[in-house]
mmCIF file with all atom_site columns, C-alpha atoms in Angstrom:
data_model
loop_
_atom_site.group_PDB
_atom_site.id
_atom_site.type_symbol
_atom_site.label_atom_id
_atom_site.label_alt_id
_atom_site.label_comp_id
_atom_site.label_asym_id
_atom_site.label_entity_id
_atom_site.label_seq_id
_atom_site.pdbx_PDB_ins_code
_atom_site.Cartn_x
_atom_site.Cartn_y
_atom_site.Cartn_z
_atom_site.occupancy
_atom_site.B_iso_or_equiv
_atom_site.pdbx_formal_charge
_atom_site.auth_seq_id
_atom_site.auth_comp_id
_atom_site.auth_asym_id
_atom_site.auth_atom_id
_atom_site.pdbx_PDB_model_num
ATOM 1  C CA . MET A 1 1  ? 24.580  -13.230 -12.948 1.00 0.00 ? 1  MET A CA 1
ATOM 2  C CA . THR A 1 2  ? 24.729  -12.696 -9.206  1.00 0.00 ? 2  THR A CA 1
ATOM 3  C CA . ILE A 1 3  ? 23.235  -9.406  -8.094  1.00 0.00 ? 3  ILE A CA 1
ATOM 4  C CA . ASN A 1 4  ? 23.676  -9.693  -4.338  1.00 0.00 ? 4  ASN A CA 1
ATOM 5  C CA . HIS A 1 5  ? 27.372  -10.614 -4.474  1.00 0.00 ? 5  HIS A CA 1
ATOM 6  C CA . GLY A 1 6  ? 29.255  -8.724  -1.790  1.00 0.00 ? 6  GLY A CA 1
ATOM 7  C CA . ILE A 1 7  ? 26.225  -7.336  0.046   1.00 0.00 ? 7  ILE A CA 1
ATOM 8  C CA . GLN A 1 8  ? 27.570  -8.603  3.358   1.00 0.00 ? 8  GLN A CA 1
ATOM 9  C CA . ALA A 1 9  ? 30.854  -6.811  2.751   1.00 0.00 ? 9  ALA A CA 1
ATOM 10 C CA . VAL A 1 10 ? 29.054  -3.560  2.017   1.00 0.00 ? 10 VAL A CA 1
ATOM 11 C CA . SER A 1 11 ? 26.730  -3.903  4.992   1.00 0.00 ? 11 SER A CA 1
ATOM 12 C CA . SER A 1 12 ? 29.671  -4.563  7.310   1.00 0.00 ? 12 SER A CA 1
ATOM 13 C CA . VAL A 1 13 ? 31.258  -1.294  6.174   1.00 0.00 ? 13 VAL A CA 1
ATOM 14 C CA . TYR A 1 14 ? 28.070  0.594   6.998   1.00 0.00 ? 14 TYR A CA 1
ATOM 15 C CA . ALA A 1 15 ? 27.730  -1.194  10.335  1.00 0.00 ? 15 ALA A CA 1
ATOM 16 C CA . ASN A 1 16 ? 31.174  0.033   11.373  1.00 0.00 ? 16 ASN A CA 1
ATOM 17 C CA . ALA A 1 17 ? 30.701  3.575   10.078  1.00 0.00 ? 17 ALA A CA 1
ATOM 18 C CA . PRO A 1 18 ? 30.880  6.360   12.703  1.00 0.00 ? 18 PRO A CA 1
ATOM 19 C CA . VAL A 1 19 ? 27.354  7.533   11.882  1.00 0.00 ? 19 VAL A CA 1
ATOM 20 C CA . ALA A 1 20 ? 25.886  4.085   12.473  1.00 0.00 ? 20 ALA A CA 1
ATOM 21 C CA . GLN A 1 21 ? 27.784  3.757   15.748  1.00 0.00 ? 21 GLN A CA 1
ATOM 22 C CA . ALA A 1 22 ? 26.648  7.193   16.886  1.00 0.00 ? 22 ALA A CA 1
ATOM 23 C CA . ALA A 1 23 ? 23.045  6.345   16.082  1.00 0.00 ? 23 ALA A CA 1
ATOM 24 C CA . ARG A 1 24 ? 23.224  3.287   18.326  1.00 0.00 ? 24 ARG A CA 1
ATOM 25 C CA . LYS A 1 25 ? 24.429  5.259   21.362  1.00 0.00 ? 25 LYS A CA 1
ATOM 26 C CA . MET A 1 26 ? 22.072  6.284   24.104  1.00 0.00 ? 26 MET A CA 1
ATOM 27 C CA . PRO A 1 27 ? 21.326  10.005  24.462  1.00 0.00 ? 27 PRO A CA 1
ATOM 28 C CA . THR A 1 28 ? 23.890  11.767  26.577  1.00 0.00 ? 28 THR A CA 1
ATOM 29 C CA . ALA A 1 29 ? 23.184  14.073  29.460  1.00 0.00 ? 29 ALA A CA 1
ATOM 30 C CA . LYS A 1 30 ? 23.969  17.005  27.157  1.00 0.00 ? 30 LYS A CA 1
ATOM 31 C CA . ALA A 1 31 ? 21.264  15.912  24.704  1.00 0.00 ? 31 ALA A CA 1
ATOM 32 C CA . ARG A 1 32 ? 18.778  15.761  27.569  1.00 0.00 ? 32 ARG A CA 1
ATOM 33 C CA . GLU A 1 33 ? 19.819  19.247  28.682  1.00 0.00 ? 33 GLU A CA 1
ATOM 34 C CA . ASN A 1 34 ? 19.061  20.610  25.216  1.00 0.00 ? 34 ASN A CA 1
ATOM 35 C CA . GLY A 1 35 ? 15.405  19.809  25.755  1.00 0.00 ? 35 GLY A CA 1
ATOM 36 C CA . ASP A 1 36 ? 14.990  16.896  23.358  1.00 0.00 ? 36 ASP A CA 1
ATOM 37 C CA . GLU A 1 37 ? 11.547  15.427  23.753  1.00 0.00 ? 37 GLU A CA 1
ATOM 38 C CA . PHE A 1 38 ? 9.098   13.096  22.104  1.00 0.00 ? 38 PHE A CA 1
ATOM 39 C CA . VAL A 1 39 ? 5.628   14.437  21.329  1.00 0.00 ? 39 VAL A CA 1
ATOM 40 C CA . VAL A 1 40 ? 2.793   12.354  19.896  1.00 0.00 ? 40 VAL A CA 1
ATOM 41 C CA . SER A 1 41 ? 0.427   14.271  17.632  1.00 0.00 ? 41 SER A CA 1
ATOM 42 C CA . ASN A 1 42 ? -3.341  14.182  18.072  1.00 0.00 ? 42 ASN A CA 1
ATOM 43 C CA . GLU A 1 43 ? -3.605  12.381  14.729  1.00 0.00 ? 43 GLU A CA 1
ATOM 44 C CA . ALA A 1 44 ? -1.256  9.659   15.947  1.00 0.00 ? 44 ALA A CA 1
ATOM 45 C CA . LYS A 1 45 ? -3.230  9.304   19.182  1.00 0.00 ? 45 LYS A CA 1
ATOM 46 C CA . SER A 1 46 ? -6.469  9.046   17.194  1.00 0.00 ? 46 SER A CA 1
ATOM 47 C CA . PHE A 1 47 ? -4.940  6.483   14.836  1.00 0.00 ? 47 PHE A CA 1
ATOM 48 C CA . SER A 1 48 ? -3.674  4.483   17.802  1.00 0.00 ? 48 SER A CA 1
ATOM 49 C CA . SER A 1 49 ? -7.083  4.403   19.456  1.00 0.00 ? 49 SER A CA 1
ATOM 50 C CA . MET A 1 50 ? -8.764  3.362   16.185  1.00 0.00 ? 50 MET A CA 1
ATOM 51 C CA . LEU A 1 51 ? -6.178  0.637   15.717  1.00 0.00 ? 51 LEU A CA 1
ATOM 52 C CA . GLU A 1 52 ? -6.850  -0.687  19.213  1.00 0.00 ? 52 GLU A CA 1
ATOM 53 C CA . GLU A 1 53 ? -10.595 -0.721  18.469  1.00 0.00 ? 53 GLU A CA 1
ATOM 54 C CA . LEU A 1 54 ? -9.997  -2.701  15.290  1.00 0.00 ? 54 LEU A CA 1
ATOM 55 C CA . ARG A 1 55 ? -7.791  -5.173  17.124  1.00 0.00 ? 55 ARG A CA 1
ATOM 56 C CA . SER A 1 56 ? -10.481 -5.741  19.739  1.00 0.00 ? 56 SER A CA 1
ATOM 57 C CA . MET A 1 57 ? -13.175 -6.457  17.132  1.00 0.00 ? 57 MET A CA 1
ATOM 58 C CA . ASP A 1 58 ? -14.058 -9.969  16.061  1.00 0.00 ? 58 ASP A CA 1
ATOM 59 C CA . GLU A 1 59 ? -12.424 -11.026 12.812  1.00 0.00 ? 59 GLU A CA 1
ATOM 60 C CA . VAL A 1 60 ? -15.563 -12.869 11.671  1.00 0.00 ? 60 VAL A CA 1
ATOM 61 C CA . ARG A 1 61 ? -18.915 -11.123 11.493  1.00 0.00 ? 61 ARG A CA 1
ATOM 62 C CA . GLU A 1 62 ? -21.161 -13.988 12.580  1.00 0.00 ? 62 GLU A CA 1
ATOM 63 C CA . ASP A 1 63 ? -24.375 -12.241 11.511  1.00 0.00 ? 63 ASP A CA 1
ATOM 64 C CA . LYS A 1 64 ? -23.127 -11.814 7.932   1.00 0.00 ? 64 LYS A CA 1
ATOM 65 C CA . VAL A 1 65 ? -21.865 -15.402 7.792   1.00 0.00 ? 65 VAL A CA 1
ATOM 66 C CA . ALA A 1 66 ? -25.225 -16.712 9.042   1.00 0.00 ? 66 ALA A CA 1
ATOM 67 C CA . ALA A 1 67 ? -27.161 -14.621 6.500   1.00 0.00 ? 67 ALA A CA 1
ATOM 68 C CA . VAL A 1 68 ? -25.034 -15.744 3.544   1.00 0.00 ? 68 VAL A CA 1
ATOM 69 C CA . THR A 1 69 ? -25.116 -19.368 4.715   1.00 0.00 ? 69 THR A CA 1
ATOM 70 C CA . GLN A 1 70 ? -28.899 -19.214 4.862   1.00 0.00 ? 70 GLN A CA 1
ATOM 71 C CA . GLN A 1 71 ? -29.094 -17.662 1.362   1.00 0.00 ? 71 GLN A CA 1
ATOM 72 C CA . ILE A 1 72 ? -26.811 -20.346 -0.065  1.00 0.00 ? 72 ILE A CA 1
ATOM 73 C CA . ALA A 1 73 ? -28.853 -23.110 1.576   1.00 0.00 ? 73 ALA A CA 1
ATOM 74 C CA . SER A 1 74 ? -32.116 -21.713 0.201   1.00 0.00 ? 74 SER A CA 1
ATOM 75 C CA . GLY A 1 75 ? -30.629 -21.115 -3.263  1.00 0.00 ? 75 GLY A CA 1
ATOM 76 C CA . SER A 1 76 ? -31.318 -17.398 -3.208  1.00 0.00 ? 76 SER A CA 1
ATOM 77 C CA . TYR A 1 77 ? -27.689 -16.277 -3.003  1.00 0.00 ? 77 TYR A CA 1
ATOM 78 C CA . SER A 1 78 ? -26.629 -14.379 -6.116  1.00 0.00 ? 78 SER A CA 1
ATOM 79 C CA . VAL A 1 79 ? -23.528 -12.405 -6.952  1.00 0.00 ? 79 VAL A CA 1
ATOM 80 C CA . SER A 1 80 ? -23.238 -9.720  -9.582  1.00 0.00 ? 80 SER A CA 1
ATOM 81 C CA . SER A 1 81 ? -20.662 -10.712 -12.197 1.00 0.00 ? 81 SER A CA 1
ATOM 82 C CA . GLU A 1 82 ? -19.705 -7.034  -12.566 1.00 0.00 ? 82 GLU A CA 1
ATOM 83 C CA . ASN A 1 83 ? -18.917 -6.834  -8.845  1.00 0.00 ? 83 ASN A CA 1
ATOM 84 C CA . VAL A 1 84 ? -16.810 -10.002 -9.008  1.00 0.00 ? 84 VAL A CA 1
ATOM 85 C CA . ALA A 1 85 ? -14.869 -8.702  -12.009 1.00 0.00 ? 85 ALA A CA 1
ATOM 86 C CA . ALA A 1 86 ? -14.325 -5.312  -10.392 1.00 0.00 ? 86 ALA A CA 1
ATOM 87 C CA . SER A 1 87 ? -13.101 -6.954  -7.174  1.00 0.00 ? 87 SER A CA 1
ATOM 88 C CA . LEU A 1 88 ? -10.685 -9.160  -9.106  1.00 0.00 ? 88 LEU A CA 1
ATOM 89 C CA . LEU A 1 89 ? -9.290  -6.187  -10.998 1.00 0.00 ? 89 LEU A CA 1
ATOM 90 C CA . ASN A 1 90 ? -8.952  -4.103  -7.842  1.00 0.00 ? 90 ASN A CA 1
ATOM 91 C CA . ALA A 1 91 ? -7.171  -6.928  -6.037  1.00 0.00 ? 91 ALA A CA 1
ATOM 92 C CA . ARG A 1 92 ? -4.781  -7.538  -8.927  1.00 0.00 ? 92 ARG A CA 1
ATOM 93 C CA . PHE A 1 93 ? -3.974  -3.954  -9.868  1.00 0.00 ? 93 PHE A CA 1
#
């Protein structure tokens, strides 16, 4: 059974629809006269700044890696089986 049969035909109809064509047009002078504007909320600005901070951070926390490496080398590294199981369940579901 083919589910996606004819999807291109349907999408071509929507691509040629008047609404789709109107959406692709640039705003007219009349639309600009009506006072259309774009306003970014404070929450969006805050999210953007936090996102930039995250992007500028190192992906690897060298201090944590060094500490775990040292624990593994000395044989003192231990992991709780409950934490491992909980992490696996949270990642799966």
